[in-house]
Coordinates of C-alpha atoms and ligand atoms in Angstrom, one line a residue:
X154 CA 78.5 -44.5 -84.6
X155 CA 77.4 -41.4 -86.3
X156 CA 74.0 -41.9 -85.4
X157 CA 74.8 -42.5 -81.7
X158 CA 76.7 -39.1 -81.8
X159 CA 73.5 -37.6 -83.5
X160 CA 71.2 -38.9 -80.3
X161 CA 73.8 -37.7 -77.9
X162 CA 73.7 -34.2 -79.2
X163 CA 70.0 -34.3 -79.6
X164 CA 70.0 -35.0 -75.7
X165 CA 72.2 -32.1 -74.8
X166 CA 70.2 -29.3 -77.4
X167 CA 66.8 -31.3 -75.2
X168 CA 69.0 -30.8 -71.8
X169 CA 70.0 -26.8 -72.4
X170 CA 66.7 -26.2 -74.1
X171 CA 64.7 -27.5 -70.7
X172 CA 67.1 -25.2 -68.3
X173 CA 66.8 -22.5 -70.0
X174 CA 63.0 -22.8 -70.5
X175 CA 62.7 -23.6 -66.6
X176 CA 65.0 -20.7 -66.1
X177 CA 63.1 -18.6 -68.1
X178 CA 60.0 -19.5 -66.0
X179 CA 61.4 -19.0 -62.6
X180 CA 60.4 -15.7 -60.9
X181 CA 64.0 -15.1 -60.2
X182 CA 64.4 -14.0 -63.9
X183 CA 62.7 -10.9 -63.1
X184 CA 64.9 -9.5 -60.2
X185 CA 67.9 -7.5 -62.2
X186 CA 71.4 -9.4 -62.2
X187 CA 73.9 -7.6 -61.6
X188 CA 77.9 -8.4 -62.2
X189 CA 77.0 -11.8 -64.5
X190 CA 75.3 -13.0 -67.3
X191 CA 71.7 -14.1 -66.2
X192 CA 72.4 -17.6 -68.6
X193 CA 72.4 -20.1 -65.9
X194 CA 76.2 -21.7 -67.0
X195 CA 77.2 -18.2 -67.5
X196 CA 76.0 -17.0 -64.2
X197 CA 78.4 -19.7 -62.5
X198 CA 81.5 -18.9 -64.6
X199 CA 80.8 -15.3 -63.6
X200 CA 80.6 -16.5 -59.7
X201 CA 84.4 -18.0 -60.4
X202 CA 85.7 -15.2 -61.8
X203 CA 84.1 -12.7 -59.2
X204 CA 84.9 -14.3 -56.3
X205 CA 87.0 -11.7 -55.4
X206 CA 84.9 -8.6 -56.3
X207 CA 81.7 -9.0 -54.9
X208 CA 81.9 -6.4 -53.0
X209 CA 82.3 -4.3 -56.0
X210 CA 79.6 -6.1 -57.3
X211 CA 77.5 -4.9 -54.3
X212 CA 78.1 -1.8 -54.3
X213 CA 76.9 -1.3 -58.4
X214 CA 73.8 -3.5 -57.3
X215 CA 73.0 -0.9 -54.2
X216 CA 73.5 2.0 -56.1
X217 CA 71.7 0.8 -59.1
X218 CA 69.0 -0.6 -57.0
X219 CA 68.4 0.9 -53.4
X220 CA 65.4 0.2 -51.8
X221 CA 64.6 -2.4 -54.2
X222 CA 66.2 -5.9 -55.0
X223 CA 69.0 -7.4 -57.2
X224 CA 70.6 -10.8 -57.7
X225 CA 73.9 -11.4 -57.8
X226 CA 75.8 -15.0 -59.0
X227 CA 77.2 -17.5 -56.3
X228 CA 78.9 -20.9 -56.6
X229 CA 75.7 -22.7 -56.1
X230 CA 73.2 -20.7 -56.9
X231 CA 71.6 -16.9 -57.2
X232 CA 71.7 -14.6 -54.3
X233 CA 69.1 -12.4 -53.7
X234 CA 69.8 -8.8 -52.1
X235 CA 67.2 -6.2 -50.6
X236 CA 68.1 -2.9 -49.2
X237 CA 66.0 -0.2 -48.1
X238 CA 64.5 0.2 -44.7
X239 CA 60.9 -1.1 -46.1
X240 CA 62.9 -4.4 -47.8
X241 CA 65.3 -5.0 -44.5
X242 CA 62.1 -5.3 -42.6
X243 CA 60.6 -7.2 -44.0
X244 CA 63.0 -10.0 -44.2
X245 CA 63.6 -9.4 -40.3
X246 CA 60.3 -10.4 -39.3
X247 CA 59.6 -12.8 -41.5
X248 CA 59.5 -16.2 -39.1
X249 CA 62.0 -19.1 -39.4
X250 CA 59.9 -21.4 -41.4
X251 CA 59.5 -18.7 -44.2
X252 CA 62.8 -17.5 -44.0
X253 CA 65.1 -19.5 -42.5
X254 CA 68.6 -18.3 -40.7
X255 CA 69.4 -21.9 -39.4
X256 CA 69.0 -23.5 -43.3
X257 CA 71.0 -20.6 -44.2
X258 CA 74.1 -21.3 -42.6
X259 CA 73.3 -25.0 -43.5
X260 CA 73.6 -24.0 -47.0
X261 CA 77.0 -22.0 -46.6
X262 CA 78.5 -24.3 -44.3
X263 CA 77.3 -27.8 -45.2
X264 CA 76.4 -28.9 -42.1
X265 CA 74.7 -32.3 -44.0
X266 CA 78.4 -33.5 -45.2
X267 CA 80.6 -32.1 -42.4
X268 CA 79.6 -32.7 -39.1
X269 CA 76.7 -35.4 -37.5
X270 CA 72.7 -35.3 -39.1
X271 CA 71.7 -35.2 -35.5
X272 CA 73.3 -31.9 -35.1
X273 CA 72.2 -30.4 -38.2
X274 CA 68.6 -31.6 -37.2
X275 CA 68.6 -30.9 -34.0
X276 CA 70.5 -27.6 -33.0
X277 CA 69.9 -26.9 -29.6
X278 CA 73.4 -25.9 -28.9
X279 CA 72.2 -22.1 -30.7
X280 CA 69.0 -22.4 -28.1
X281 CA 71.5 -23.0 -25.0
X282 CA 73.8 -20.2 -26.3
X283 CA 70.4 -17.7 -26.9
X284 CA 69.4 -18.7 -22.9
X285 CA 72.6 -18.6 -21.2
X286 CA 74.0 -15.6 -23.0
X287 CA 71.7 -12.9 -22.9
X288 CA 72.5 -10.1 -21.4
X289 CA 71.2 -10.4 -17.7
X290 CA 72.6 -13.8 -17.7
X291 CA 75.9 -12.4 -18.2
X292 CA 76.9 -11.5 -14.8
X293 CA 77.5 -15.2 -13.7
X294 CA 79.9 -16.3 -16.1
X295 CA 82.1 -12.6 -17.4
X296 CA 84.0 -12.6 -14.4
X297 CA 85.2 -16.4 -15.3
X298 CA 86.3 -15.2 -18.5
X299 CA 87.9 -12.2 -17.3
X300 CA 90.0 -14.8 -15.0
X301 CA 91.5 -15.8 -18.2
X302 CA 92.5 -12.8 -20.4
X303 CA 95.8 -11.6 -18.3
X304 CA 97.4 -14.8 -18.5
X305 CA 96.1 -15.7 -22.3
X306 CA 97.6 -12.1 -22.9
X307 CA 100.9 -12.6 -21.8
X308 CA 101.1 -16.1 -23.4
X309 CA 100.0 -14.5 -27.2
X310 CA 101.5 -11.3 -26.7
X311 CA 105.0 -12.2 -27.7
X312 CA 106.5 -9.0 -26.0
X313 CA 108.3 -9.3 -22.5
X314 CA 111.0 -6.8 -22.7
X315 CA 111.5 -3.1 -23.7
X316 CA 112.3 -4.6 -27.6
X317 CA 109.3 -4.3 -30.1
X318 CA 108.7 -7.9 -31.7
X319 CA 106.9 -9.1 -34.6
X320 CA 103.7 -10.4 -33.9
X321 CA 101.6 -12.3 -35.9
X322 CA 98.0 -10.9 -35.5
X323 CA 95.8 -13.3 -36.8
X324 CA 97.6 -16.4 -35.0
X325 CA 97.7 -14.4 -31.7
X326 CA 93.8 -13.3 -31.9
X327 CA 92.5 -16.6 -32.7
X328 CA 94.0 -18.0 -30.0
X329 CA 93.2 -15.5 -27.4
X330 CA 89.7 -15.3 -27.8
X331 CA 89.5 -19.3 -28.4
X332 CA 90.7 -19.5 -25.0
X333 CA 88.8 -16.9 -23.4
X334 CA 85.9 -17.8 -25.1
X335 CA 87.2 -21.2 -24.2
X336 CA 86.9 -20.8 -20.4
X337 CA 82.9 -20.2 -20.5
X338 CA 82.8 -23.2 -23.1
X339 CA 84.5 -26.1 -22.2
X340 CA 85.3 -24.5 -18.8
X341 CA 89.0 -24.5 -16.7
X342 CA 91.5 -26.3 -17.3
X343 CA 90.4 -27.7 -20.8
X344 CA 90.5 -23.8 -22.0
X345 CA 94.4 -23.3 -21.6
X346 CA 95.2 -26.9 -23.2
X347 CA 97.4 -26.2 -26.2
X348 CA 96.2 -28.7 -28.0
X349 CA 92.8 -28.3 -27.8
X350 CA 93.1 -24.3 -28.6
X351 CA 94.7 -25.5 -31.6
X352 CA 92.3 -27.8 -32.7
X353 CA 89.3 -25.6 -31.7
X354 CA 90.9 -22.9 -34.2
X355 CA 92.1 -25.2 -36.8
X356 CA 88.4 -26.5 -36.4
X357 CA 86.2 -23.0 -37.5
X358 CA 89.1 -22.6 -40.2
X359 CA 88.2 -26.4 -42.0
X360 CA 84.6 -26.2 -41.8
X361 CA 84.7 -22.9 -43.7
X362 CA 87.3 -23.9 -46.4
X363 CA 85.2 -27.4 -46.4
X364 CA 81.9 -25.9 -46.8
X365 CA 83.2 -23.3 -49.1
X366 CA 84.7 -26.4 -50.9
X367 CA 81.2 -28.1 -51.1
X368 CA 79.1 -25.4 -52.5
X369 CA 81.0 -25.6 -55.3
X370 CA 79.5 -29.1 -56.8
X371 CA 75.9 -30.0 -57.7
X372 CA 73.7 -31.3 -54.9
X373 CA 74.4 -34.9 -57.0
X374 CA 77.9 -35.0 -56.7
X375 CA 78.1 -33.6 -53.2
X376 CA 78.2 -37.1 -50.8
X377 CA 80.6 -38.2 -52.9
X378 CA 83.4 -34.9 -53.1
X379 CA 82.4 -34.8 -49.2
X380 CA 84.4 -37.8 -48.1
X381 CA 87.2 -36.1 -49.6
X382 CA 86.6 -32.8 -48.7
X383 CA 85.6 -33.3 -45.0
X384 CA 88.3 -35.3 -43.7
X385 CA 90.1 -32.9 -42.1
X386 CA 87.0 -31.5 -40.4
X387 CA 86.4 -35.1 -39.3
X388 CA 90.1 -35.7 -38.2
X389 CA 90.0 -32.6 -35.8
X390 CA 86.6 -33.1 -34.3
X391 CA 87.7 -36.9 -33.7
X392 CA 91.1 -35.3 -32.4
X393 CA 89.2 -33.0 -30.3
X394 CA 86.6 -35.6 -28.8
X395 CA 89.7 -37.5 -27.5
X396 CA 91.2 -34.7 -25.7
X397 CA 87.8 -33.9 -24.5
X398 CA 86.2 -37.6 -23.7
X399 CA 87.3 -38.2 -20.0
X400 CA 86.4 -35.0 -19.2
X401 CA 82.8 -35.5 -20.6
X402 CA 82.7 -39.3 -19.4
X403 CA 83.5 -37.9 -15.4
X404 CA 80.9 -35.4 -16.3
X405 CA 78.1 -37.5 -17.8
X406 CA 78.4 -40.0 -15.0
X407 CA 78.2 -37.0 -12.2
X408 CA 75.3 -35.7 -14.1
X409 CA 73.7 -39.5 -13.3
X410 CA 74.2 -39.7 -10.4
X411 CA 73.0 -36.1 -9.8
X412 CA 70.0 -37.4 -11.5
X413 CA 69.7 -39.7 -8.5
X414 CA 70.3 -37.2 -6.2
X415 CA 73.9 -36.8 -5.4
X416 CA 75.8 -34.0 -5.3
X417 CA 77.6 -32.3 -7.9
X418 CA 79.2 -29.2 -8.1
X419 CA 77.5 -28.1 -11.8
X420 CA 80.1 -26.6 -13.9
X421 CA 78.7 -23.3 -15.4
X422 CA 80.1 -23.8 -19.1
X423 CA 78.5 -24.7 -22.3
X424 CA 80.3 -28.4 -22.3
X425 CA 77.7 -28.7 -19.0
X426 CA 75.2 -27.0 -20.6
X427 CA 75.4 -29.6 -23.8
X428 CA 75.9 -32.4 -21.6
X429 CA 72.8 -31.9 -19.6
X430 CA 70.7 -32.2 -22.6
X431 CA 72.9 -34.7 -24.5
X432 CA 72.3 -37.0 -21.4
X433 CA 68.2 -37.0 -22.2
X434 CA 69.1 -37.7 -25.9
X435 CA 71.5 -40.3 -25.5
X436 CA 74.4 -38.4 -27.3
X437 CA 77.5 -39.7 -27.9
X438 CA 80.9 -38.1 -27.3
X439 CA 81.3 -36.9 -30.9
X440 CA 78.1 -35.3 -31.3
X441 CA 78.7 -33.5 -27.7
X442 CA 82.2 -32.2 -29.2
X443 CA 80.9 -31.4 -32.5
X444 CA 78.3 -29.0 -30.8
X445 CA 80.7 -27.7 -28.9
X446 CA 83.0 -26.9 -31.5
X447 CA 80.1 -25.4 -33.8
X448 CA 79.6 -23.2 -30.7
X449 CA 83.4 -21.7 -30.7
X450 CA 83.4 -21.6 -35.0
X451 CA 80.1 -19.3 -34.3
X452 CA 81.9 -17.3 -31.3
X453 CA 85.5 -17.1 -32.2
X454 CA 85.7 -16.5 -36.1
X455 CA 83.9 -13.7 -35.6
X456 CA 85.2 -12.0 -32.8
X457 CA 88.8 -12.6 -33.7
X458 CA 88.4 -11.2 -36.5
X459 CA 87.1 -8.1 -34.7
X460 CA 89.9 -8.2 -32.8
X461 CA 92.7 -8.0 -35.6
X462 CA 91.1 -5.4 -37.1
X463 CA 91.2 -3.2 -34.3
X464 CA 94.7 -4.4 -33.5
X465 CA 95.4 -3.4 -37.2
X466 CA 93.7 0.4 -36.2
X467 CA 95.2 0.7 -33.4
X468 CA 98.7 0.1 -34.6
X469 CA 98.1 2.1 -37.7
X470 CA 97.1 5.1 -35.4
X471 CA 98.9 4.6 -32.1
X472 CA 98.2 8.4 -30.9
X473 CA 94.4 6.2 -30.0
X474 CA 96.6 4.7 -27.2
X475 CA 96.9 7.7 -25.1
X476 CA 92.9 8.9 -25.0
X477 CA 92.3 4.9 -24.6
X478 CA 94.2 4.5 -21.7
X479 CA 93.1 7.3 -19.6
X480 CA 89.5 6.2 -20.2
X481 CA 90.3 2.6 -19.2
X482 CA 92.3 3.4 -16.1
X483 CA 89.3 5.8 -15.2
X484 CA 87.2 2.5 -15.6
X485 CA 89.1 0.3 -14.0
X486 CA 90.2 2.3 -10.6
X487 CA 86.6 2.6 -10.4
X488 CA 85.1 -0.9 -11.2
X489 CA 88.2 -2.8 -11.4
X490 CA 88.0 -5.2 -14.0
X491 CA 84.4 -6.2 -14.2
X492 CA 81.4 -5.7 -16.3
X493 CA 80.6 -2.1 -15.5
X494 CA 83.7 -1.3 -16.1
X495 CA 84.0 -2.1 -19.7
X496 CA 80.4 0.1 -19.5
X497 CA 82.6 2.7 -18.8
X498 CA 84.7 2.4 -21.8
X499 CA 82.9 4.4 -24.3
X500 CA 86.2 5.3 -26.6
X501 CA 86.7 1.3 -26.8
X502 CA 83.4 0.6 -27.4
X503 CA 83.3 3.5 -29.9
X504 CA 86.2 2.0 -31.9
X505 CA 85.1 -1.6 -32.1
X506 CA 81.8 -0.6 -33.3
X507 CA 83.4 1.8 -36.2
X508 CA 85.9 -0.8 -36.8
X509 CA 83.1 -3.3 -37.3
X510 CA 81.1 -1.0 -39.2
X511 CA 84.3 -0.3 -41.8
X512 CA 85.0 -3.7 -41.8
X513 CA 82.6 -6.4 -40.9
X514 CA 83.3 -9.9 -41.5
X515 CA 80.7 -10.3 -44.4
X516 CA 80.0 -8.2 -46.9
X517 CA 75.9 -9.4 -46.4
X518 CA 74.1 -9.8 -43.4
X519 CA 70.5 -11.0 -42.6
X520 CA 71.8 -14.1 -44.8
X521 CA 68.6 -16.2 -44.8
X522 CA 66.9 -18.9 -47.4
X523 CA 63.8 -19.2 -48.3
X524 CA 62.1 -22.6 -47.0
X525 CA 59.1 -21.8 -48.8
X526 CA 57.7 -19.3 -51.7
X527 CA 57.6 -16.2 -50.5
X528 CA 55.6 -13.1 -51.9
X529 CA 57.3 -9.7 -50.1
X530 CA 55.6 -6.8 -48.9
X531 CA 56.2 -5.3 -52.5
X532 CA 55.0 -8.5 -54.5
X533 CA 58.0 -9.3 -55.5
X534 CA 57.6 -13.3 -55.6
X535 CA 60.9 -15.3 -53.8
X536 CA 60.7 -19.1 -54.8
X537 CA 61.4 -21.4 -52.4
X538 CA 65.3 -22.4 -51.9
X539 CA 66.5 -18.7 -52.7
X540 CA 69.0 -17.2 -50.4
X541 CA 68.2 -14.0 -49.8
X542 CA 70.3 -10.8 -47.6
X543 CA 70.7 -7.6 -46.9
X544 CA 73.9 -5.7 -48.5
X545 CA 75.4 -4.8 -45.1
X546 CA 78.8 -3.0 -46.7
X547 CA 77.4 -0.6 -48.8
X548 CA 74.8 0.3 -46.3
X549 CA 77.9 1.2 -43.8
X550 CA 79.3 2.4 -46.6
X551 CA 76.5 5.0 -47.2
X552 CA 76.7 9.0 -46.1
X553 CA 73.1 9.1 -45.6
X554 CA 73.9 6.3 -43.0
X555 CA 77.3 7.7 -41.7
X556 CA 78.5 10.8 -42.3
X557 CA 81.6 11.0 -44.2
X558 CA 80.9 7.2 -44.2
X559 CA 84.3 6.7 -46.1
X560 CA 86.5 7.8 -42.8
X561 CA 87.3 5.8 -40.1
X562 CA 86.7 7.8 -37.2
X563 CA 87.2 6.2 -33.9
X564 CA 85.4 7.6 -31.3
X565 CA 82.4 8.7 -34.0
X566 CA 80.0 6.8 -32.0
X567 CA 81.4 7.8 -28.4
X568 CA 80.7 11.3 -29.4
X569 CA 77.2 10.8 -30.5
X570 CA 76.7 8.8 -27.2
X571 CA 77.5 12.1 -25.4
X572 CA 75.6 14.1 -27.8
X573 CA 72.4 11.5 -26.6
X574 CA 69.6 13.4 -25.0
X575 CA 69.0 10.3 -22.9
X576 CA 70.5 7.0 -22.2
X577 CA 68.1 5.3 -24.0
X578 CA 69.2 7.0 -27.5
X579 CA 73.0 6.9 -25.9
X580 CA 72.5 3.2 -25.7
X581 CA 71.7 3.0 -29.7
X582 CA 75.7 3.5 -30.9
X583 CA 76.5 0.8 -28.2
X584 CA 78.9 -1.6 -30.1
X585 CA 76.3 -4.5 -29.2
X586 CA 73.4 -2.8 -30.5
X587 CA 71.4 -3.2 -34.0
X588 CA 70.2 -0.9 -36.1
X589 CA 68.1 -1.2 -39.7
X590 CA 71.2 0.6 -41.1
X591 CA 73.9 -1.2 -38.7
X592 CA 74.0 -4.8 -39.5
X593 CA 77.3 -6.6 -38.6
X594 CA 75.2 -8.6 -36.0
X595 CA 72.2 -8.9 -37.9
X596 CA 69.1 -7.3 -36.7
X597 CA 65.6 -8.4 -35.2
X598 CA 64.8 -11.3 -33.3
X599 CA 67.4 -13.4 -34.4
X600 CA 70.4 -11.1 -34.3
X601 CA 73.5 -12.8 -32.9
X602 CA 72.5 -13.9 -29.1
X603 CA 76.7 -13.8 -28.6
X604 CA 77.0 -10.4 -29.0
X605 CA 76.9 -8.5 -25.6
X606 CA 79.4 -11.2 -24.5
X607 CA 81.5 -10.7 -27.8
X608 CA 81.6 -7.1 -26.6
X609 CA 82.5 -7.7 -23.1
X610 CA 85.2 -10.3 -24.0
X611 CA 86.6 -7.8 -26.3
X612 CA 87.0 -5.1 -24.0
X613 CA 88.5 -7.3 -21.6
X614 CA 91.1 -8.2 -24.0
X615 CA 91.9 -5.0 -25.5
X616 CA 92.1 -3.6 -22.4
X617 CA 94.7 -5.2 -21.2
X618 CA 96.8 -5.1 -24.1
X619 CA 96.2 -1.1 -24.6
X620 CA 97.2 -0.5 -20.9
X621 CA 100.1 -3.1 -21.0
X622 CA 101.5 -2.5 -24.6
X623 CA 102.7 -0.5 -27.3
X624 CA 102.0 -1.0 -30.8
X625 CA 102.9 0.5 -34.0
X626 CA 102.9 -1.0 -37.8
X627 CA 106.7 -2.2 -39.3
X628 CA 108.3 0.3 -41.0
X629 CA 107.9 -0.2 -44.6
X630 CA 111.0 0.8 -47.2
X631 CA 109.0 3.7 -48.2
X632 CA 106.1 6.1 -47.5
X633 CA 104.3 6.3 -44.2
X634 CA 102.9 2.7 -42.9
X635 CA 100.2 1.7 -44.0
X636 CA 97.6 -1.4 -42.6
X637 CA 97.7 -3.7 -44.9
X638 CA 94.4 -4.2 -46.7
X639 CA 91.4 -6.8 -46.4
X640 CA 90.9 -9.3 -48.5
X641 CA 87.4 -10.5 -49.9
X642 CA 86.5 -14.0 -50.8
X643 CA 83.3 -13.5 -51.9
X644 CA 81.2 -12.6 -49.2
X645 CA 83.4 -13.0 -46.8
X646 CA 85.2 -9.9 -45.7
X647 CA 88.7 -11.7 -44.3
X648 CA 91.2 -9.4 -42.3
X649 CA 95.0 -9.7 -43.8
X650 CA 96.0 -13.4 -43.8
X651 CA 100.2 -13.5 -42.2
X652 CA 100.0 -9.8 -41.4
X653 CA 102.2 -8.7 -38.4
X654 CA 102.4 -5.7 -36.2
X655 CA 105.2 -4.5 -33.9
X656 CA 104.8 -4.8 -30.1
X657 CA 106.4 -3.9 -27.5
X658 CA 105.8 -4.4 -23.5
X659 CA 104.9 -1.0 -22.1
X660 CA 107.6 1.5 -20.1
X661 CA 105.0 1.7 -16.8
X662 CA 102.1 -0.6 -17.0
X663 CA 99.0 -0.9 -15.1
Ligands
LIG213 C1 82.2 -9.7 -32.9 C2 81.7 -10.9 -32.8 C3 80.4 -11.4 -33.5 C4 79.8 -11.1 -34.6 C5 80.2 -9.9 -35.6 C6 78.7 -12.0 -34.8 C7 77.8 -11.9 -35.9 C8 76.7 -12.7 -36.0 C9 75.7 -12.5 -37.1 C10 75.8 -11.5 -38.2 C11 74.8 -13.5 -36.9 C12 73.5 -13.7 -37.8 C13 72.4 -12.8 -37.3 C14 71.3 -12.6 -38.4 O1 71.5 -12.9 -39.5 O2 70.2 -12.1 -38.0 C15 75.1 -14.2 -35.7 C16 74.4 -15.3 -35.2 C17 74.9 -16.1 -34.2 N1 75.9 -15.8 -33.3 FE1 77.2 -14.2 -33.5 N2 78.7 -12.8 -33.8 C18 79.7 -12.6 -32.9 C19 80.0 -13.2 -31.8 C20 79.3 -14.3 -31.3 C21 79.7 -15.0 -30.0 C22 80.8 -14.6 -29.1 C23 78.8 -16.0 -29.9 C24 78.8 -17.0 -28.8 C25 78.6 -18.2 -28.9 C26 77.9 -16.0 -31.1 C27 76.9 -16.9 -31.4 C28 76.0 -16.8 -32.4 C29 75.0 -17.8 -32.6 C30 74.7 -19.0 -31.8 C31 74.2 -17.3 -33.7 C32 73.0 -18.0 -34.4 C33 71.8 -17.5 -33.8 C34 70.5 -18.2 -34.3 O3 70.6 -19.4 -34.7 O4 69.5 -17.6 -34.3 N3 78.3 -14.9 -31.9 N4 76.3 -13.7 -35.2

């Protein structure tokens, strides 16, 4: 007995002993750490208890470190992050098989466990969104979803009489882009179904709690904690594919018979889009669904969020509503509501642009891991399987980016539109477009392909509610309100979870 106790610790001094010699070999031990202990146990005892404060963590690491790099502790595993306009570079043009976006969002959402291989393998759903959404594209399919915003507005707006309401701004903002976004994705009448808003939404919420779940156990462990852990993504996308499946049967077969040339009126949404190559691949209903789901997590998480925050702002400050709407009933008496008309809206655009640049939806951007080692411009050696980003935060965070970077200012980027010497350097403070320093889309060659229809979609919506709507934050018991704050699990920036604002329909709307 005593000597099988003796063998067994033996084994565990020879286990520790071989990390930390392996640890102690791996280039990654000479990039500064910077919020943990660089033991490897440590370092994931740290990730737990920071989980909350990276963004601190960031910030110290930028300071400490600009224009350089620094690692900071994850669930999984080390994160590197670069800053500097030489470092951010760098990592933008480095191609896909170096430096991998796609694996990247593998990693942090676990695509392996939670949805089909063929999808992870596969992902031509981000190639259809890159083709059909770019920005002269555009034109075909906006006015479909502008169809959709006055009556998705006066569904989630609670407010029909001269009473202000409660209204819960996360709920309502998920579902009205989801079903906005929904009408260019799985088209009209799918996109006002109840059910299948819901499960769209309920959706992009499990596969980040599952994939956040994931990350947390060793690759070994992780098939088996999945089948616990993904049911609920597995139960909506089955849920979803039922709700969807006559609608993609009656598609598939037109899409046959076009094949042998019949006619079809094409539907010009991404379920079509899908379905056309599905059909080649021989695709089954769940792996069309799944894509199409993966699609909305990618659009509407993202631009909901944007849009609570700027409901958030705009009920915080609602002297904005006044400039606002004279610039958007300019717009729209001259363009009505169509593309050039949210073109016109450089206030609104000015807002959702500083409202992304205070508060983002991740505190890193230019996530990306490395498929292979990777020596930088500055020699600093990556080994393969790092993830790697850029500290987007602190960056908008930073004077010498922004001045007086620590105020909101609203129309900050209208006025330096009008300050432009041309329209070319007008066009840079855009809301959709990138920057070295302005990351919340990423940057480069792969920055988000959604984004000039995130912006248009966006403007559609807050346009309507600004001109049809007042809004103002409840009264707290004392003091002057106050938004409430973000929260930050770690590196994901979220906006208030349950927070409400007051709304109330508008004496003399548009
Ligand atoms: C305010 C809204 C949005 C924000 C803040 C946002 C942000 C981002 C970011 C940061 C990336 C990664 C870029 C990089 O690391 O270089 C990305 C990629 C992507 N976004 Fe967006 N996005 C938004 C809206 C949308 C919409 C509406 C769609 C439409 C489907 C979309 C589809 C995608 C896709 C498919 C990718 C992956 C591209 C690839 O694989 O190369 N996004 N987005």
């Amino acid at each position: 007995m005593a000597e099988d106790q003796a063998v067994g610790f033996i084994c565990i001094v020879i286990l520790v002993f071989i990390v930390v010699y392996r640890w102690n070999l791996s280039p990654l031990n000479n990039i500064p750490t910077v919020g943990s202990s660089w033991v490897p146990g440590l370092s994931y005892l740290s990730a737990i208890a920071l989980i909350r404060h990276l963004k601190e963590i960031l910030q110290d690491g930028y300071t400490k470190y600009y224009g350089s790099a620094f690692k900071i502790p994850l669930m999984d595993r080390w994160m590197v992050i670069v800053s500097g306009p030489k470092m951010i570079e760098d990592i933008r043009r480095r191609p896909e098989y170096e430096l991998s976006f796609t694996q990247a969002v593998e990693s942090l959402l676990q695509y392996k466990y939670n949805v089909g291989s063929k999808i992870r393998d596969d992902p031509y759903h981000l190639a259809i969104v890159k083709e059909k959404l770019q920005n002269r594209m555009l034109a075909d399919i906006i006015p479909d979803m502008i169809d959709e915003v006055s009556p998705a507005v006066q569904r989630y707006i609670p407010a029909n009489g001269k009473e202000w309401v409660n209204m819960d701004v996360s709920s309502s903002a998920f579902k009205l882009v989801t079903r906005t976004c929904g009408r260019v994705f799985a088209g009209s009448p799918m996109c006002n179904n109840e059910e299948y808003i819901d499960l769209s939404v309920q959706f992009a919420l499990e596969m980040l709690k599952a994939g956040r779940a994931l990350r947390m156990f060793p690759d070994l462990l992780k098939p088996i904690a999945a089948v616990f852990i993904n049911k609920a993504v597995k139960r909506t996308s089955n849920l979803t594919m039922l709700r969807l499946r006559p609608i993609i049967r009656k598609r598939i077969a037109a899409t046959m018979r076009e094949k042998e040339k019949d006619r079809f009126y094409r539907p010009n949404d991404a379920l079509q889009w899908i379905i056309d190559k599905a059909v080649t691949r021989h695709e089954t209903d769940i792996d069309i669904t799944e894509r199409l789901l993966l699609l909305n997590l990618a659009a509407s998480y993202t631009s909901s969020s944007s849009l609570m925050q700027v409901l958030y702002h705009l009920a915080e400050w609602p002297e904005l509503l006044a400039p606002l709407r004279e610039e958007i009933e300019g717009a729209i008496a001259a363009e009505g509501w169509t593309m050039p008309s949210f073109a016109r809206m450089w206030k609104l655009d000015s807002i959702l642009r500083e409202s992304q640049r205070c508060n983002g939806f991740t505190l890193a951007s230019l996530v990306r891991i490395a498929l292979k080692d990777v020596v930088l411009d500055n020699g600093m050696l990556i080994p393969k399987g790092t993830l790697l980003g850029a500290p987007a935060h602190p960056m908008h965070y930073d004077n010498a980016h922004f001045p007086n970077a620590h105020v909101f200012d609203p129309f900050r980027f209208a006025r330096m539109r009008e300050a432009a010497c041309d329209t070319e350097s007008a066009a840079r403070h855009q809301f959709a477009s990138t920057s070295p320093e302005y990351l919340p889309f990423g940057h480069g060659q792969l920055a988000c392909p959604g984004r000039h229809f995130a912006s248009n979609q966006l403007k559609a919506v807050l346009s309507h509610i600004i001109l049809n709507y007042d809004l103002k934050l409840p009264e707290p018991e004392c003091g002057t309100p106050q938004r409430p704050p973000n929260e930050y699990l770690s590196l994901a920036i979220l906006p208030p979870t349950g927070g409400t604002i007051l709304v109330r329909k508008r004496a003399a709307p548009a």
